[in-house]
mmCIF file of N, CA and C and ligand atoms in Angstrom:
data_model
loop_
_atom_site.group_PDB
_atom_site.id
_atom_site.type_symbol
_atom_site.label_atom_id
_atom_site.label_comp_id
_atom_site.label_asym_id
_atom_site.label_seq_id
_atom_site.Cartn_x
_atom_site.Cartn_y
_atom_site.Cartn_z
ATOM 1 N N MET A 1 -26.477 27.121 -15.467
ATOM 2 C CA MET A 1 -25.260 27.856 -15.282
ATOM 3 C C MET A 1 -25.250 29.097 -16.037
ATOM 4 N N SER A 2 -25.106 30.396 -15.339
ATOM 5 C CA SER A 2 -24.889 31.510 -15.981
ATOM 6 C C SER A 2 -23.516 31.661 -16.992
ATOM 7 N N ASN A 3 -23.807 31.993 -17.899
ATOM 8 C CA ASN A 3 -22.703 32.425 -19.010
ATOM 9 C C ASN A 3 -22.152 33.919 -18.776
ATOM 10 N N GLU A 4 -22.506 34.573 -17.837
ATOM 11 C CA GLU A 4 -22.202 35.936 -17.672
ATOM 12 C C GLU A 4 -20.882 36.316 -17.391
ATOM 13 N N THR A 5 -20.115 37.163 -18.145
ATOM 14 C CA THR A 5 -18.726 37.266 -17.856
ATOM 15 C C THR A 5 -18.418 38.830 -17.667
ATOM 16 N N ILE A 6 -17.361 39.332 -17.522
ATOM 17 C CA ILE A 6 -17.095 40.815 -17.468
ATOM 18 C C ILE A 6 -17.440 41.393 -18.656
ATOM 19 N N PHE A 7 -17.619 40.724 -20.022
ATOM 20 C CA PHE A 7 -18.145 41.400 -21.140
ATOM 21 C C PHE A 7 -19.354 41.551 -21.255
ATOM 22 N N THR A 8 -20.413 40.881 -20.500
ATOM 23 C CA THR A 8 -21.863 41.191 -20.334
ATOM 24 C C THR A 8 -21.953 42.468 -19.480
ATOM 25 N N LYS A 9 -21.118 42.617 -18.625
ATOM 26 C CA LYS A 9 -21.233 43.925 -17.792
ATOM 27 C C LYS A 9 -20.754 44.957 -18.797
ATOM 28 N N ILE A 10 -19.788 44.921 -19.608
ATOM 29 C CA ILE A 10 -19.436 46.055 -20.506
ATOM 30 C C ILE A 10 -20.425 46.281 -21.672
ATOM 31 N N ILE A 11 -21.439 45.264 -22.215
ATOM 32 C CA ILE A 11 -22.356 45.251 -23.032
ATOM 33 C C ILE A 11 -23.551 46.002 -22.303
ATOM 34 N N ASN A 12 -23.949 45.862 -20.979
ATOM 35 C CA ASN A 12 -24.693 46.297 -20.411
ATOM 36 C C ASN A 12 -24.383 47.730 -19.760
ATOM 37 N N LYS A 13 -23.214 48.285 -19.978
ATOM 38 C CA LYS A 13 -22.866 49.516 -19.486
ATOM 39 C C LYS A 13 -22.742 49.560 -18.073
ATOM 40 N N GLU A 14 -22.575 48.386 -17.132
ATOM 41 C CA GLU A 14 -22.300 48.464 -15.869
ATOM 42 C C GLU A 14 -20.945 48.599 -15.630
ATOM 43 N N ILE A 15 -19.649 48.311 -16.312
ATOM 44 C CA ILE A 15 -18.715 48.852 -16.081
ATOM 45 C C ILE A 15 -18.255 49.633 -17.364
ATOM 46 N N PRO A 16 -17.112 50.342 -17.369
ATOM 47 C CA PRO A 16 -16.797 51.280 -18.503
ATOM 48 C C PRO A 16 -15.709 50.786 -19.549
ATOM 49 N N ALA A 17 -16.184 51.002 -20.687
ATOM 50 C CA ALA A 17 -15.047 50.339 -21.713
ATOM 51 C C ALA A 17 -14.902 51.494 -22.874
ATOM 52 N N ASP A 18 -13.893 51.635 -23.603
ATOM 53 C CA ASP A 18 -13.393 52.548 -24.666
ATOM 54 C C ASP A 18 -14.284 52.017 -25.832
ATOM 55 N N ILE A 19 -15.499 52.277 -26.053
ATOM 56 C CA ILE A 19 -16.207 51.655 -27.094
ATOM 57 C C ILE A 19 -15.938 52.499 -28.368
ATOM 58 N N VAL A 20 -15.455 51.641 -29.427
ATOM 59 C CA VAL A 20 -15.254 52.222 -30.715
ATOM 60 C C VAL A 20 -16.250 51.840 -31.912
ATOM 61 N N TYR A 21 -17.036 50.902 -31.488
ATOM 62 C CA TYR A 21 -18.102 50.514 -32.565
ATOM 63 C C TYR A 21 -19.272 49.787 -31.560
ATOM 64 N N GLU A 22 -20.519 50.061 -32.121
ATOM 65 C CA GLU A 22 -21.628 49.308 -31.502
ATOM 66 C C GLU A 22 -22.864 49.141 -32.448
ATOM 67 N N ASP A 23 -23.483 48.277 -32.365
ATOM 68 C CA ASP A 23 -24.900 48.007 -33.252
ATOM 69 C C ASP A 23 -25.570 47.153 -32.592
ATOM 70 N N ASP A 24 -26.825 46.727 -33.194
ATOM 71 C CA ASP A 24 -27.687 45.813 -32.332
ATOM 72 C C ASP A 24 -27.032 44.639 -31.915
ATOM 73 N N HIS A 25 -26.147 44.056 -32.842
ATOM 74 C CA HIS A 25 -25.675 42.954 -32.567
ATOM 75 C C HIS A 25 -24.332 42.586 -32.017
ATOM 76 N N ALA A 26 -23.367 43.677 -32.073
ATOM 77 C CA ALA A 26 -21.953 43.577 -31.657
ATOM 78 C C ALA A 26 -21.575 44.883 -30.918
ATOM 79 N N LEU A 27 -20.255 44.422 -30.219
ATOM 80 C CA LEU A 27 -19.644 45.927 -29.477
ATOM 81 C C LEU A 27 -18.326 45.603 -29.845
ATOM 82 N N ALA A 28 -17.448 46.596 -30.114
ATOM 83 C CA ALA A 28 -16.151 46.658 -30.128
ATOM 84 C C ALA A 28 -15.586 47.826 -29.088
ATOM 85 N N PHE A 29 -14.404 47.452 -28.426
ATOM 86 C CA PHE A 29 -13.951 48.302 -27.479
ATOM 87 C C PHE A 29 -12.611 47.899 -27.277
ATOM 88 N N ARG A 30 -11.788 49.061 -26.831
ATOM 89 C CA ARG A 30 -10.116 48.357 -26.616
ATOM 90 C C ARG A 30 -10.105 47.661 -25.608
ATOM 91 N N ASP A 31 -8.943 46.808 -25.794
ATOM 92 C CA ASP A 31 -8.608 45.823 -24.905
ATOM 93 C C ASP A 31 -7.793 46.847 -23.815
ATOM 94 N N ILE A 32 -8.070 46.343 -22.454
ATOM 95 C CA ILE A 32 -7.414 46.938 -21.297
ATOM 96 C C ILE A 32 -6.016 46.531 -21.168
ATOM 97 N N ASN A 33 -5.485 45.769 -21.903
ATOM 98 C CA ASN A 33 -4.158 45.169 -21.842
ATOM 99 C C ASN A 33 -3.583 45.473 -23.267
ATOM 100 N N PRO A 34 -3.579 46.253 -23.901
ATOM 101 C CA PRO A 34 -3.141 46.093 -25.702
ATOM 102 C C PRO A 34 -1.900 45.449 -25.764
ATOM 103 N N GLN A 35 -1.847 44.775 -26.888
ATOM 104 C CA GLN A 35 -0.917 43.921 -27.449
ATOM 105 C C GLN A 35 -0.243 44.630 -28.612
ATOM 106 N N ALA A 36 -1.056 45.460 -29.128
ATOM 107 C CA ALA A 36 -0.275 46.398 -30.258
ATOM 108 C C ALA A 36 -0.982 47.759 -30.365
ATOM 109 N N PRO A 37 -0.566 48.636 -31.038
ATOM 110 C CA PRO A 37 -1.043 50.045 -30.929
ATOM 111 C C PRO A 37 -2.555 50.169 -31.155
ATOM 112 N N PHE A 38 -3.140 49.278 -31.840
ATOM 113 C CA PHE A 38 -4.768 49.463 -31.829
ATOM 114 C C PHE A 38 -5.044 47.824 -31.381
ATOM 115 N N HIS A 39 -5.833 47.699 -30.443
ATOM 116 C CA HIS A 39 -6.120 46.393 -30.257
ATOM 117 C C HIS A 39 -7.590 46.599 -29.311
ATOM 118 N N VAL A 40 -8.473 46.043 -30.234
ATOM 119 C CA VAL A 40 -9.902 46.103 -29.807
ATOM 120 C C VAL A 40 -10.307 44.395 -29.747
ATOM 121 N N LEU A 41 -11.326 44.703 -28.860
ATOM 122 C CA LEU A 41 -11.999 43.222 -28.951
ATOM 123 C C LEU A 41 -13.529 43.633 -29.640
ATOM 124 N N ILE A 42 -13.894 42.511 -30.428
ATOM 125 C CA ILE A 42 -15.151 42.638 -31.109
ATOM 126 C C ILE A 42 -15.803 41.511 -30.523
ATOM 127 N N ILE A 43 -17.103 41.754 -29.995
ATOM 128 C CA ILE A 43 -18.014 40.584 -29.204
ATOM 129 C C ILE A 43 -19.358 40.622 -29.671
ATOM 130 N N PRO A 44 -19.736 39.313 -29.745
ATOM 131 C CA PRO A 44 -21.592 39.619 -29.964
ATOM 132 C C PRO A 44 -22.023 39.774 -28.684
ATOM 133 N N LYS A 45 -23.181 40.769 -28.807
ATOM 134 C CA LYS A 45 -24.014 40.839 -27.733
ATOM 135 C C LYS A 45 -24.597 39.809 -27.134
ATOM 136 N N GLN A 46 -24.865 38.706 -27.831
ATOM 137 C CA GLN A 46 -25.249 37.450 -27.516
ATOM 138 C C GLN A 46 -24.081 36.671 -26.900
ATOM 139 N N ALA A 47 -24.207 36.176 -25.681
ATOM 140 C CA ALA A 47 -23.337 35.458 -24.892
ATOM 141 C C ALA A 47 -22.927 34.072 -25.662
ATOM 142 N N ILE A 48 -21.673 34.048 -26.341
ATOM 143 C CA ILE A 48 -21.401 32.297 -26.649
ATOM 144 C C ILE A 48 -19.984 32.405 -25.888
ATOM 145 N N ALA A 49 -19.906 31.157 -25.288
ATOM 146 C CA ALA A 49 -18.679 30.870 -24.512
ATOM 147 C C ALA A 49 -17.501 30.703 -25.274
ATOM 148 N N THR A 50 -17.397 29.892 -26.070
ATOM 149 C CA THR A 50 -16.343 29.476 -27.080
ATOM 150 C C THR A 50 -16.700 29.418 -28.504
ATOM 151 N N ILE A 51 -15.451 29.014 -29.303
ATOM 152 C CA ILE A 51 -15.678 28.822 -30.763
ATOM 153 C C ILE A 51 -16.349 27.353 -30.849
ATOM 154 N N ASN A 52 -16.304 26.802 -29.566
ATOM 155 C CA ASN A 52 -16.911 25.319 -29.575
ATOM 156 C C ASN A 52 -18.342 25.508 -29.701
ATOM 157 N N ASP A 53 -18.943 26.648 -29.149
ATOM 158 C CA ASP A 53 -20.394 26.931 -28.987
ATOM 159 C C ASP A 53 -20.848 27.510 -30.241
ATOM 160 N N ILE A 54 -20.431 27.421 -31.440
ATOM 161 C CA ILE A 54 -20.838 28.105 -32.591
ATOM 162 C C ILE A 54 -21.671 27.113 -33.224
ATOM 163 N N ASN A 55 -22.698 27.438 -33.618
ATOM 164 C CA ASN A 55 -23.896 26.504 -34.077
ATOM 165 C C ASN A 55 -24.399 27.064 -35.372
ATOM 166 N N LEU A 56 -25.409 26.231 -35.907
ATOM 167 C CA LEU A 56 -26.184 26.946 -37.035
ATOM 168 C C LEU A 56 -27.184 28.121 -36.982
ATOM 169 N N GLU A 57 -27.589 28.012 -35.706
ATOM 170 C CA GLU A 57 -28.257 29.428 -35.150
ATOM 171 C C GLU A 57 -27.417 30.708 -35.096
ATOM 172 N N ASN A 58 -26.154 30.335 -34.422
ATOM 173 C CA ASN A 58 -25.458 31.859 -34.210
ATOM 174 C C ASN A 58 -24.161 31.974 -35.315
ATOM 175 N N ARG A 59 -23.918 30.951 -36.277
ATOM 176 C CA ARG A 59 -22.996 31.302 -37.206
ATOM 177 C C ARG A 59 -23.070 32.648 -37.946
ATOM 178 N N GLU A 60 -24.225 33.115 -38.409
ATOM 179 C CA GLU A 60 -23.982 34.449 -39.033
ATOM 180 C C GLU A 60 -23.678 35.534 -38.104
ATOM 181 N N LEU A 61 -24.070 35.649 -36.874
ATOM 182 C CA LEU A 61 -23.542 36.470 -36.048
ATOM 183 C C LEU A 61 -21.973 36.493 -35.902
ATOM 184 N N VAL A 62 -21.375 35.285 -35.924
ATOM 185 C CA VAL A 62 -20.004 35.201 -35.852
ATOM 186 C C VAL A 62 -19.153 35.710 -37.247
ATOM 187 N N GLY A 63 -19.894 35.725 -38.103
ATOM 188 C CA GLY A 63 -19.591 36.418 -39.415
ATOM 189 C C GLY A 63 -19.727 37.822 -39.362
ATOM 190 N N HIS A 64 -20.578 38.050 -38.650
ATOM 191 C CA HIS A 64 -20.813 39.535 -38.619
ATOM 192 C C HIS A 64 -19.799 40.244 -37.801
ATOM 193 N N LEU A 65 -18.901 39.479 -36.783
ATOM 194 C CA LEU A 65 -17.846 40.127 -35.855
ATOM 195 C C LEU A 65 -16.792 40.397 -37.016
ATOM 196 N N TYR A 66 -16.615 39.624 -37.925
ATOM 197 C CA TYR A 66 -15.528 40.070 -39.100
ATOM 198 C C TYR A 66 -16.088 41.132 -40.000
ATOM 199 N N TYR A 67 -17.188 41.337 -40.371
ATOM 200 C CA TYR A 67 -17.714 42.393 -40.904
ATOM 201 C C TYR A 67 -17.367 43.727 -40.271
ATOM 202 N N VAL A 68 -17.577 43.675 -38.962
ATOM 203 C CA VAL A 68 -17.015 44.905 -37.837
ATOM 204 C C VAL A 68 -15.824 45.151 -38.186
ATOM 205 N N ALA A 69 -14.989 43.945 -37.999
ATOM 206 C CA ALA A 69 -13.250 44.252 -37.952
ATOM 207 C C ALA A 69 -13.040 45.067 -39.444
ATOM 208 N N ALA A 70 -14.020 44.562 -40.718
ATOM 209 C CA ALA A 70 -13.405 45.185 -41.605
ATOM 210 C C ALA A 70 -13.914 46.694 -41.853
ATOM 211 N N GLN A 71 -14.980 47.089 -41.201
ATOM 212 C CA GLN A 71 -15.493 48.376 -40.921
ATOM 213 C C GLN A 71 -14.409 49.336 -40.162
ATOM 214 N N LEU A 72 -13.940 48.452 -39.302
ATOM 215 C CA LEU A 72 -13.244 49.425 -38.432
ATOM 216 C C LEU A 72 -11.521 49.599 -39.014
ATOM 217 N N ALA A 73 -11.298 48.518 -39.828
ATOM 218 C CA ALA A 73 -10.055 48.629 -40.455
ATOM 219 C C ALA A 73 -10.019 49.866 -41.601
ATOM 220 N N LYS A 74 -11.142 49.963 -42.327
ATOM 221 C CA LYS A 74 -11.084 51.189 -43.043
ATOM 222 C C LYS A 74 -11.480 52.606 -42.090
ATOM 223 N N GLU A 75 -12.307 52.556 -41.237
ATOM 224 C CA GLU A 75 -11.909 53.745 -40.439
ATOM 225 C C GLU A 75 -11.005 54.049 -39.774
ATOM 226 N N TYR A 76 -10.230 53.199 -39.268
ATOM 227 C CA TYR A 76 -8.852 53.688 -38.721
ATOM 228 C C TYR A 76 -7.698 53.494 -39.372
ATOM 229 N N GLN A 77 -7.986 53.252 -40.941
ATOM 230 C CA GLN A 77 -6.834 53.209 -41.706
ATOM 231 C C GLN A 77 -5.873 51.848 -41.441
ATOM 232 N N PHE A 78 -6.154 50.868 -41.383
ATOM 233 C CA PHE A 78 -5.528 49.895 -41.186
ATOM 234 C C PHE A 78 -5.726 48.770 -42.282
ATOM 235 N N ALA A 79 -6.788 48.954 -43.130
ATOM 236 C CA ALA A 79 -7.098 48.175 -44.428
ATOM 237 C C ALA A 79 -5.992 47.733 -45.438
ATOM 238 N N GLU A 80 -5.241 48.694 -45.857
ATOM 239 C CA GLU A 80 -4.377 48.517 -46.891
ATOM 240 C C GLU A 80 -2.897 47.873 -46.293
ATOM 241 N N ASN A 81 -2.303 48.377 -44.935
ATOM 242 C CA ASN A 81 -1.293 47.890 -44.419
ATOM 243 C C ASN A 81 -1.292 46.621 -43.896
ATOM 244 N N GLY A 82 -2.638 46.390 -43.515
ATOM 245 C CA GLY A 82 -3.008 45.007 -42.762
ATOM 246 C C GLY A 82 -3.178 44.968 -41.389
ATOM 247 N N TYR A 83 -3.630 43.875 -40.782
ATOM 248 C CA TYR A 83 -3.571 43.713 -39.530
ATOM 249 C C TYR A 83 -3.921 42.314 -38.970
ATOM 250 N N ARG A 84 -4.321 41.943 -37.755
ATOM 251 C CA ARG A 84 -4.317 40.477 -37.478
ATOM 252 C C ARG A 84 -5.733 40.441 -36.546
ATOM 253 N N VAL A 85 -6.419 39.314 -36.793
ATOM 254 C CA VAL A 85 -7.870 39.202 -36.389
ATOM 255 C C VAL A 85 -7.939 37.681 -35.600
ATOM 256 N N VAL A 86 -7.867 37.554 -34.290
ATOM 257 C CA VAL A 86 -7.760 36.258 -33.819
ATOM 258 C C VAL A 86 -8.619 36.096 -32.784
ATOM 259 N N MET A 87 -9.174 34.781 -32.723
ATOM 260 C CA MET A 87 -10.110 34.294 -31.536
ATOM 261 C C MET A 87 -9.468 33.009 -30.956
ATOM 262 N N ASN A 88 -9.006 33.249 -29.545
ATOM 263 C CA ASN A 88 -8.679 32.204 -28.794
ATOM 264 C C ASN A 88 -9.828 31.122 -28.100
ATOM 265 N N CYS A 89 -9.266 29.949 -28.228
ATOM 266 C CA CYS A 89 -10.316 28.848 -27.703
ATOM 267 C C CYS A 89 -9.498 28.262 -26.722
ATOM 268 N N ASN A 90 -10.488 28.115 -25.516
ATOM 269 C CA ASN A 90 -10.019 27.529 -24.237
ATOM 270 C C ASN A 90 -8.581 27.740 -23.786
ATOM 271 N N ASN A 91 -8.114 26.419 -23.166
ATOM 272 C CA ASN A 91 -6.863 26.635 -22.496
ATOM 273 C C ASN A 91 -5.418 26.796 -23.516
ATOM 274 N N ASP A 92 -5.397 25.882 -24.405
ATOM 275 C CA ASP A 92 -4.266 25.965 -25.206
ATOM 276 C C ASP A 92 -4.256 26.959 -26.162
ATOM 277 N N GLY A 93 -5.652 27.688 -26.403
ATOM 278 C CA GLY A 93 -5.626 28.843 -27.293
ATOM 279 C C GLY A 93 -5.254 30.013 -26.570
ATOM 280 N N GLY A 94 -5.460 29.977 -25.049
ATOM 281 C CA GLY A 94 -5.025 31.212 -24.147
ATOM 282 C C GLY A 94 -6.301 31.843 -24.126
ATOM 283 N N GLN A 95 -7.528 31.292 -24.109
ATOM 284 C CA GLN A 95 -8.938 32.190 -23.720
ATOM 285 C C GLN A 95 -8.933 32.261 -22.251
ATOM 286 N N THR A 96 -9.288 33.540 -22.003
ATOM 287 C CA THR A 96 -9.441 33.756 -20.631
ATOM 288 C C THR A 96 -10.774 34.428 -20.160
ATOM 289 N N VAL A 97 -11.393 34.839 -21.271
ATOM 290 C CA VAL A 97 -12.750 35.381 -20.988
ATOM 291 C C VAL A 97 -13.764 34.489 -21.790
ATOM 292 N N PHE A 98 -14.691 33.801 -21.079
ATOM 293 C CA PHE A 98 -15.549 32.896 -21.851
ATOM 294 C C PHE A 98 -16.726 33.450 -22.379
ATOM 295 N N HIS A 99 -16.491 34.749 -23.132
ATOM 296 C CA HIS A 99 -17.531 35.109 -24.129
ATOM 297 C C HIS A 99 -16.854 35.267 -25.404
ATOM 298 N N ILE A 100 -16.891 34.803 -26.378
ATOM 299 C CA ILE A 100 -16.191 34.820 -27.762
ATOM 300 C C ILE A 100 -15.958 36.375 -27.975
ATOM 301 N N HIS A 101 -14.761 36.638 -28.508
ATOM 302 C CA HIS A 101 -14.445 37.800 -29.080
ATOM 303 C C HIS A 101 -13.189 37.887 -29.932
ATOM 304 N N LEU A 102 -13.263 38.631 -31.026
ATOM 305 C CA LEU A 102 -12.213 38.578 -31.827
ATOM 306 C C LEU A 102 -11.335 39.768 -31.643
ATOM 307 N N HIS A 103 -10.063 39.398 -31.439
ATOM 308 C CA HIS A 103 -8.887 40.467 -31.017
ATOM 309 C C HIS A 103 -8.486 41.013 -32.461
ATOM 310 N N MET A 104 -8.766 42.124 -32.668
ATOM 311 C CA MET A 104 -8.092 42.768 -34.013
ATOM 312 C C MET A 104 -7.017 43.527 -33.234
ATOM 313 N N LEU A 105 -5.867 43.428 -33.881
ATOM 314 C CA LEU A 105 -4.691 44.120 -33.640
ATOM 315 C C LEU A 105 -4.103 44.659 -34.991
ATOM 316 N N ALA A 106 -3.434 45.828 -34.738
ATOM 317 C CA ALA A 106 -3.220 46.491 -36.020
ATOM 318 C C ALA A 106 -2.062 47.905 -35.363
ATOM 319 N N GLY A 107 -1.401 48.303 -36.359
ATOM 320 C CA GLY A 107 -0.417 49.280 -36.136
ATOM 321 C C GLY A 107 0.646 49.060 -36.273
ATOM 322 N N LYS A 108 1.219 47.813 -36.371
ATOM 323 C CA LYS A 108 2.794 47.317 -36.423
ATOM 324 C C LYS A 108 2.458 45.915 -37.096
ATOM 325 N N ALA A 109 3.841 45.556 -37.675
ATOM 326 C CA ALA A 109 3.521 44.241 -38.079
ATOM 327 C C ALA A 109 3.770 43.055 -37.230
ATOM 328 N N MET A 110 2.816 42.147 -37.673
ATOM 329 C CA MET A 110 2.793 41.112 -36.421
ATOM 330 C C MET A 110 3.973 39.869 -36.878
ATOM 331 N N GLY A 111 4.138 39.129 -35.765
ATOM 332 C CA GLY A 111 5.031 38.112 -35.949
ATOM 333 C C GLY A 111 4.309 36.814 -36.081
ATOM 334 N N TRP A 112 5.084 35.881 -36.821
ATOM 335 C CA TRP A 112 4.318 34.619 -36.793
ATOM 336 C C TRP A 112 5.309 33.425 -36.759
ATOM 337 N N PRO A 113 5.338 32.369 -36.336
ATOM 338 C CA PRO A 113 3.897 32.239 -35.648
ATOM 339 C C PRO A 113 3.751 32.626 -34.297
ATOM 340 N N PRO A 114 2.557 32.404 -33.712
ATOM 341 C CA PRO A 114 2.105 33.224 -32.350
ATOM 342 C C PRO A 114 2.471 32.184 -31.026
ATOM 343 N N TYR A 115 3.564 31.518 -31.190
ATOM 344 C CA TYR A 115 3.947 30.643 -29.944
ATOM 345 C C TYR A 115 5.435 30.667 -30.003
ATOM 346 N N THR A 116 5.763 30.596 -28.588
ATOM 347 C CA THR A 116 7.057 30.115 -28.515
ATOM 348 C C THR A 116 7.264 28.752 -28.474
ATOM 349 N N ASN A 117 8.194 28.277 -29.356
ATOM 350 C CA ASN A 117 8.344 26.564 -29.746
ATOM 351 C C ASN A 117 9.096 26.110 -28.675
ATOM 352 N N THR A 118 8.486 25.292 -27.673
ATOM 353 C CA THR A 118 9.485 24.809 -26.540
ATOM 354 C C THR A 118 9.389 23.229 -26.814
ATOM 355 N N LEU A 119 8.875 22.756 -28.016
ATOM 356 C CA LEU A 119 9.097 21.275 -28.367
ATOM 357 C C LEU A 119 10.643 21.169 -28.786
ATOM 358 N N LYS A 120 11.035 20.000 -28.405
ATOM 359 C CA LYS A 120 12.616 19.746 -28.887
ATOM 360 C C LYS A 120 12.531 19.514 -30.702
ATOM 361 N N GLN A 121 13.556 19.771 -31.017
ATOM 362 C CA GLN A 121 13.846 19.740 -32.480
ATOM 363 C C GLN A 121 13.930 18.134 -32.848
ATOM 364 N N GLN A 122 12.779 17.767 -33.630
ATOM 365 C CA GLN A 122 13.049 16.324 -34.123
ATOM 366 C C GLN A 122 13.992 16.264 -35.292
ATOM 367 N N ASP A 123 15.171 15.228 -35.096
ATOM 368 C CA ASP A 123 15.972 14.748 -35.993
ATOM 369 C C ASP A 123 15.748 13.976 -37.010
HETATM 370 P P1 LIG B 1 -8.641 36.058 -23.936
HETATM 371 O O1 LIG B 1 -7.405 35.740 -23.561
HETATM 372 O O2 LIG B 1 -9.678 35.415 -23.670
HETATM 373 O O3 LIG B 1 -8.510 35.876 -25.727
HETATM 374 O O4 LIG B 1 -8.612 37.592 -24.367
HETATM 375 C C1 LIG B 1 -9.463 38.412 -23.222
HETATM 376 C C2 LIG B 1 -8.884 39.950 -23.165
HETATM 377 O O5 LIG B 1 -9.896 40.537 -22.498
HETATM 378 C C3 LIG B 1 -7.598 40.026 -22.871
HETATM 379 O O6 LIG B 1 -6.865 40.733 -23.892
HETATM 380 C C4 LIG B 1 -7.894 41.001 -21.718
HETATM 381 O O7 LIG B 1 -6.656 41.989 -21.670
HETATM 382 C C5 LIG B 1 -9.025 41.764 -22.000
HETATM 383 N N1 LIG B 1 -9.817 42.188 -20.952
HETATM 384 C C6 LIG B 1 -10.215 41.356 -19.998
HETATM 385 N N2 LIG B 1 -11.022 42.024 -18.899
HETATM 386 C C7 LIG B 1 -11.284 43.250 -19.656
HETATM 387 C C8 LIG B 1 -11.965 44.346 -19.141
HETATM 388 O O8 LIG B 1 -12.534 44.433 -18.023
HETATM 389 N N3 LIG B 1 -11.998 45.408 -19.725
HETATM 390 C C9 LIG B 1 -11.272 45.534 -21.242
HETATM 391 N N4 LIG B 1 -11.539 46.365 -21.912
HETATM 392 N N5 LIG B 1 -10.621 44.455 -21.482
HETATM 393 C C10 LIG B 1 -10.407 43.259 -21.023
#
C-alpha cells in the first residue's frame, strides 16, 4: 500500500507550498488553514504515517523535527514568548493527513486544554 499523501507532493514540489525551511531530512511550510498568526507544519521527507509508526530506525528523524522548530522559533522571534508544538495521532487526535507533521503555532497565547469537554461532570 502506498503511503503517499498530499505532503509527498509538496516534498516533491508537485504542488506549491509556502516553504519556510528545508534540509535533507525535513521540510517546513505554512499551513493552508492557519490556526495562529504563525502556523507551520514541520514534516520529515521520509513518509511515516502516524506516531504509532515511530521506531528505533526513524526516532532520530522525529527528534530532528523538534530541532527545526527550535530553529524557526529563533528565526521568527518566538523563542522567548513561547509557542505550541503538537502532533496529532489518528481519529481522536484529530489527524487528517497520514504523514507525520509537527504543527508549530505561534504569535498569540494558546489555550489549554485543547479540547471541548463534552463529558458530564462526575459528582
Ligand atoms: P492534521 O489534522 O493531520 O493534524 O493536520 C493536517 C494539516 O494539514 C491541517 O492543519 C491542514 O490545514 C493542513 N493541510 C492539508 N492540506 C494541505 C495542503 O495542501 N497544503 C498545506 N500547506 N497545508 C495543508
